[in-house]
Amino acid sequence: MSFLRKLFGREEPEDVAVNLDVDRRKEQLLRLERALDALAAEMRGDHSMDDPAWRERVNEYHRLAGEAMTMRRGTPTREGVLDLVFEIRPLFTGPIPGGMERCGPLQDEVMAAAADLRELLPGEKGSK
């Protein structure tokens, strides 16, 4: 595999230690938790919970908010944060359907909060 990386110019450095800014990450996890809770609450009121797929998505967002809360109350790790945020997917991948416009900004906030958690903060990247 290393040979292919060199061949295609994609040589990557060895693993670099990452020291999370735990306090800042906890703030970001709280933002994500609140965004997921707000989206799930809007979804509960915006659409019939009789639809099994919709109900499952509400439950998914509720579960992810719980995971964010649990992680925030403990000591987050880089791997844990990445595992969490890579599970998050948008409610709608195209235009927001009529009558559900209030979910759009809430979905945007969820996705922005997840994107912020994926990025390393200044000072988190250590050395080999």
PDB file of C-alpha atoms in Angstrom:
ATOM      1  CA  MET A   1       0.000   0.000   0.000  1.00  0.00           C
ATOM      2  CA  SER A   2       2.851   2.390   0.835  1.00  0.00           C
ATOM      3  CA  PHE A   3       4.277   1.752  -2.630  1.00  0.00           C
ATOM      4  CA  LEU A   4       1.013   2.891  -4.238  1.00  0.00           C
ATOM      5  CA  ARG A   5       0.900   6.047  -2.134  1.00  0.00           C
ATOM      6  CA  LYS A   6       4.430   6.941  -3.233  1.00  0.00           C
ATOM      7  CA  LEU A   7       3.643   6.065  -6.841  1.00  0.00           C
ATOM      8  CA  PHE A   8       0.622   8.368  -6.937  1.00  0.00           C
ATOM      9  CA  GLY A   9       2.220  11.087  -4.842  1.00  0.00           C
ATOM     10  CA  ARG A  10       0.002  10.493  -1.853  1.00  0.00           C
ATOM     11  CA  GLU A  11       2.640   9.752   0.721  1.00  0.00           C
ATOM     12  CA  GLU A  12       1.050  10.425   4.061  1.00  0.00           C
ATOM     13  CA  PRO A  13       2.954  11.117   7.249  1.00  0.00           C
ATOM     14  CA  GLU A  14       3.081   8.540   9.993  1.00  0.00           C
ATOM     15  CA  ASP A  15       0.413   8.760  12.653  1.00  0.00           C
ATOM     16  CA  VAL A  16       0.553  12.097  14.377  1.00  0.00           C
ATOM     17  CA  ALA A  17      -0.588  12.426  17.967  1.00  0.00           C
ATOM     18  CA  VAL A  18      -3.731  14.482  18.401  1.00  0.00           C
ATOM     19  CA  ASN A  19      -4.328  16.129  21.739  1.00  0.00           C
ATOM     20  CA  LEU A  20      -7.922  17.279  21.842  1.00  0.00           C
ATOM     21  CA  ASP A  21      -8.886  20.601  23.321  1.00  0.00           C
ATOM     22  CA  VAL A  22     -11.371  18.817  25.596  1.00  0.00           C
ATOM     23  CA  ASP A  23     -13.112  21.956  26.871  1.00  0.00           C
ATOM     24  CA  ARG A  24     -13.689  23.287  23.350  1.00  0.00           C
ATOM     25  CA  ARG A  25     -14.794  19.846  22.122  1.00  0.00           C
ATOM     26  CA  LYS A  26     -17.320  19.622  24.937  1.00  0.00           C
ATOM     27  CA  GLU A  27     -18.770  22.964  23.813  1.00  0.00           C
ATOM     28  CA  GLN A  28     -18.998  21.642  20.264  1.00  0.00           C
ATOM     29  CA  LEU A  29     -20.630  18.421  21.450  1.00  0.00           C
ATOM     30  CA  LEU A  30     -23.213  20.459  23.358  1.00  0.00           C
ATOM     31  CA  ARG A  31     -23.947  22.427  20.184  1.00  0.00           C
ATOM     32  CA  LEU A  32     -24.393  19.169  18.252  1.00  0.00           C
ATOM     33  CA  GLU A  33     -26.552  17.655  20.987  1.00  0.00           C
ATOM     34  CA  ARG A  34     -28.857  20.680  21.053  1.00  0.00           C
ATOM     35  CA  ALA A  35     -29.060  20.823  17.259  1.00  0.00           C
ATOM     36  CA  LEU A  36     -29.991  17.144  17.035  1.00  0.00           C
ATOM     37  CA  ASP A  37     -32.583  17.512  19.793  1.00  0.00           C
ATOM     38  CA  ALA A  38     -34.116  20.559  18.085  1.00  0.00           C
ATOM     39  CA  LEU A  39     -34.317  18.767  14.731  1.00  0.00           C
ATOM     40  CA  ALA A  40     -35.852  15.652  16.292  1.00  0.00           C
ATOM     41  CA  ALA A  41     -38.412  17.765  18.173  1.00  0.00           C
ATOM     42  CA  GLU A  42     -39.399  19.620  15.003  1.00  0.00           C
ATOM     43  CA  MET A  43     -39.670  16.351  13.120  1.00  0.00           C
ATOM     44  CA  ARG A  44     -41.993  14.921  15.767  1.00  0.00           C
ATOM     45  CA  GLY A  45     -44.354  17.856  15.329  1.00  0.00           C
ATOM     46  CA  ASP A  46     -43.920  18.348  11.597  1.00  0.00           C
ATOM     47  CA  HIS A  47     -44.802  14.952  10.190  1.00  0.00           C
ATOM     48  CA  SER A  48     -46.856  11.929  11.094  1.00  0.00           C
ATOM     49  CA  MET A  49     -45.035   9.558  13.394  1.00  0.00           C
ATOM     50  CA  ASP A  50     -47.102   6.798  11.736  1.00  0.00           C
ATOM     51  CA  ASP A  51     -44.499   6.699   8.953  1.00  0.00           C
ATOM     52  CA  PRO A  52     -41.962   4.056  10.093  1.00  0.00           C
ATOM     53  CA  ALA A  53     -39.059   5.588   8.129  1.00  0.00           C
ATOM     54  CA  TRP A  54     -39.726   9.041   9.605  1.00  0.00           C
ATOM     55  CA  ARG A  55     -40.063   7.602  13.110  1.00  0.00           C
ATOM     56  CA  GLU A  56     -36.778   5.730  12.658  1.00  0.00           C
ATOM     57  CA  ARG A  57     -34.997   8.922  11.589  1.00  0.00           C
ATOM     58  CA  VAL A  58     -36.393  10.789  14.631  1.00  0.00           C
ATOM     59  CA  ASN A  59     -35.137   7.963  16.851  1.00  0.00           C
ATOM     60  CA  GLU A  60     -31.753   8.048  15.116  1.00  0.00           C
ATOM     61  CA  TYR A  61     -31.313  11.758  15.792  1.00  0.00           C
ATOM     62  CA  HIS A  62     -32.463  11.273  19.379  1.00  0.00           C
ATOM     63  CA  ARG A  63     -29.929   8.439  19.855  1.00  0.00           C
ATOM     64  CA  LEU A  64     -27.108  10.513  18.354  1.00  0.00           C
ATOM     65  CA  ALA A  65     -27.992  13.432  20.657  1.00  0.00           C
ATOM     66  CA  GLY A  66     -27.743  11.013  23.583  1.00  0.00           C
ATOM     67  CA  GLU A  67     -24.346   9.815  22.392  1.00  0.00           C
ATOM     68  CA  ALA A  68     -23.143  13.407  22.106  1.00  0.00           C
ATOM     69  CA  MET A  69     -24.361  14.091  25.651  1.00  0.00           C
ATOM     70  CA  THR A  70     -22.638  10.976  27.022  1.00  0.00           C
ATOM     71  CA  MET A  71     -19.395  11.877  25.288  1.00  0.00           C
ATOM     72  CA  ARG A  72     -19.631  15.483  26.497  1.00  0.00           C
ATOM     73  CA  ARG A  73     -20.092  14.350  30.091  1.00  0.00           C
ATOM     74  CA  GLY A  74     -17.022  12.148  29.873  1.00  0.00           C
ATOM     75  CA  THR A  75     -13.679  12.712  28.223  1.00  0.00           C
ATOM     76  CA  PRO A  76     -14.067  12.829  24.460  1.00  0.00           C
ATOM     77  CA  THR A  77     -11.473  11.136  22.272  1.00  0.00           C
ATOM     78  CA  ARG A  78     -10.699  11.926  18.651  1.00  0.00           C
ATOM     79  CA  GLU A  79     -11.840   8.466  17.596  1.00  0.00           C
ATOM     80  CA  GLY A  80     -15.079   8.751  19.560  1.00  0.00           C
ATOM     81  CA  VAL A  81     -15.864  12.171  18.128  1.00  0.00           C
ATOM     82  CA  LEU A  82     -15.207  10.978  14.580  1.00  0.00           C
ATOM     83  CA  ASP A  83     -17.285   7.821  15.081  1.00  0.00           C
ATOM     84  CA  LEU A  84     -20.178   9.994  16.226  1.00  0.00           C
ATOM     85  CA  VAL A  85     -20.071  12.647  13.526  1.00  0.00           C
ATOM     86  CA  PHE A  86     -19.640  10.200  10.667  1.00  0.00           C
ATOM     87  CA  GLU A  87     -22.951   8.591  11.681  1.00  0.00           C
ATOM     88  CA  ILE A  88     -24.804  11.856  11.163  1.00  0.00           C
ATOM     89  CA  ARG A  89     -26.558  12.213   7.843  1.00  0.00           C
ATOM     90  CA  PRO A  90     -28.826  14.946   6.547  1.00  0.00           C
ATOM     91  CA  LEU A  91     -32.579  14.578   6.795  1.00  0.00           C
ATOM     92  CA  PHE A  92     -33.039  15.732   3.194  1.00  0.00           C
ATOM     93  CA  THR A  93     -30.427  15.458   0.450  1.00  0.00           C
ATOM     94  CA  GLY A  94     -32.309  17.605  -2.021  1.00  0.00           C
ATOM     95  CA  PRO A  95     -34.810  20.407  -1.777  1.00  0.00           C
ATOM     96  CA  ILE A  96     -36.822  20.557   1.429  1.00  0.00           C
ATOM     97  CA  PRO A  97     -40.347  19.270   0.741  1.00  0.00           C
ATOM     98  CA  GLY A  98     -43.231  21.701   1.040  1.00  0.00           C
ATOM     99  CA  GLY A  99     -44.579  22.016   4.542  1.00  0.00           C
ATOM    100  CA  MET A 100     -41.276  20.959   6.104  1.00  0.00           C
ATOM    101  CA  GLU A 101     -39.331  24.157   5.553  1.00  0.00           C
ATOM    102  CA  ARG A 102     -38.731  24.602   9.290  1.00  0.00           C
ATOM    103  CA  CYS A 103     -36.578  21.453   9.253  1.00  0.00           C
ATOM    104  CA  GLY A 104     -34.148  23.025   6.749  1.00  0.00           C
ATOM    105  CA  PRO A 105     -32.289  25.440   9.052  1.00  0.00           C
ATOM    106  CA  LEU A 106     -32.275  22.827  11.826  1.00  0.00           C
ATOM    107  CA  GLN A 107     -30.747  20.274   9.479  1.00  0.00           C
ATOM    108  CA  ASP A 108     -28.158  22.864   8.400  1.00  0.00           C
ATOM    109  CA  GLU A 109     -27.191  23.486  12.030  1.00  0.00           C
ATOM    110  CA  VAL A 110     -26.799  19.743  12.690  1.00  0.00           C
ATOM    111  CA  MET A 111     -24.569  19.320   9.651  1.00  0.00           C
ATOM    112  CA  ALA A 112     -22.503  22.427  10.502  1.00  0.00           C
ATOM    113  CA  ALA A 113     -22.005  21.255  14.098  1.00  0.00           C
ATOM    114  CA  ALA A 114     -20.887  17.828  12.848  1.00  0.00           C
ATOM    115  CA  ALA A 115     -18.513  19.409  10.310  1.00  0.00           C
ATOM    116  CA  ASP A 116     -16.919  21.565  13.014  1.00  0.00           C
ATOM    117  CA  LEU A 117     -16.266  18.473  15.135  1.00  0.00           C
ATOM    118  CA  ARG A 118     -14.539  16.716  12.214  1.00  0.00           C
ATOM    119  CA  GLU A 119     -11.934  19.458  11.840  1.00  0.00           C
ATOM    120  CA  LEU A 120      -8.860  19.650  14.038  1.00  0.00           C
ATOM    121  CA  LEU A 121      -8.690  22.799  16.117  1.00  0.00           C
ATOM    122  CA  PRO A 122      -5.554  24.954  16.183  1.00  0.00           C
ATOM    123  CA  GLY A 123      -3.110  23.401  18.601  1.00  0.00           C
ATOM    124  CA  GLU A 124      -4.642  19.905  18.557  1.00  0.00           C
ATOM    125  CA  LYS A 125      -2.191  18.411  16.104  1.00  0.00           C
ATOM    126  CA  GLY A 126       0.879  17.165  17.924  1.00  0.00           C
ATOM    127  CA  SER A 127       4.064  15.669  16.646  1.00  0.00           C
ATOM    128  CA  LYS A 128       5.147  12.135  15.814  1.00  0.00           C
TER     129      LYS A 128
END
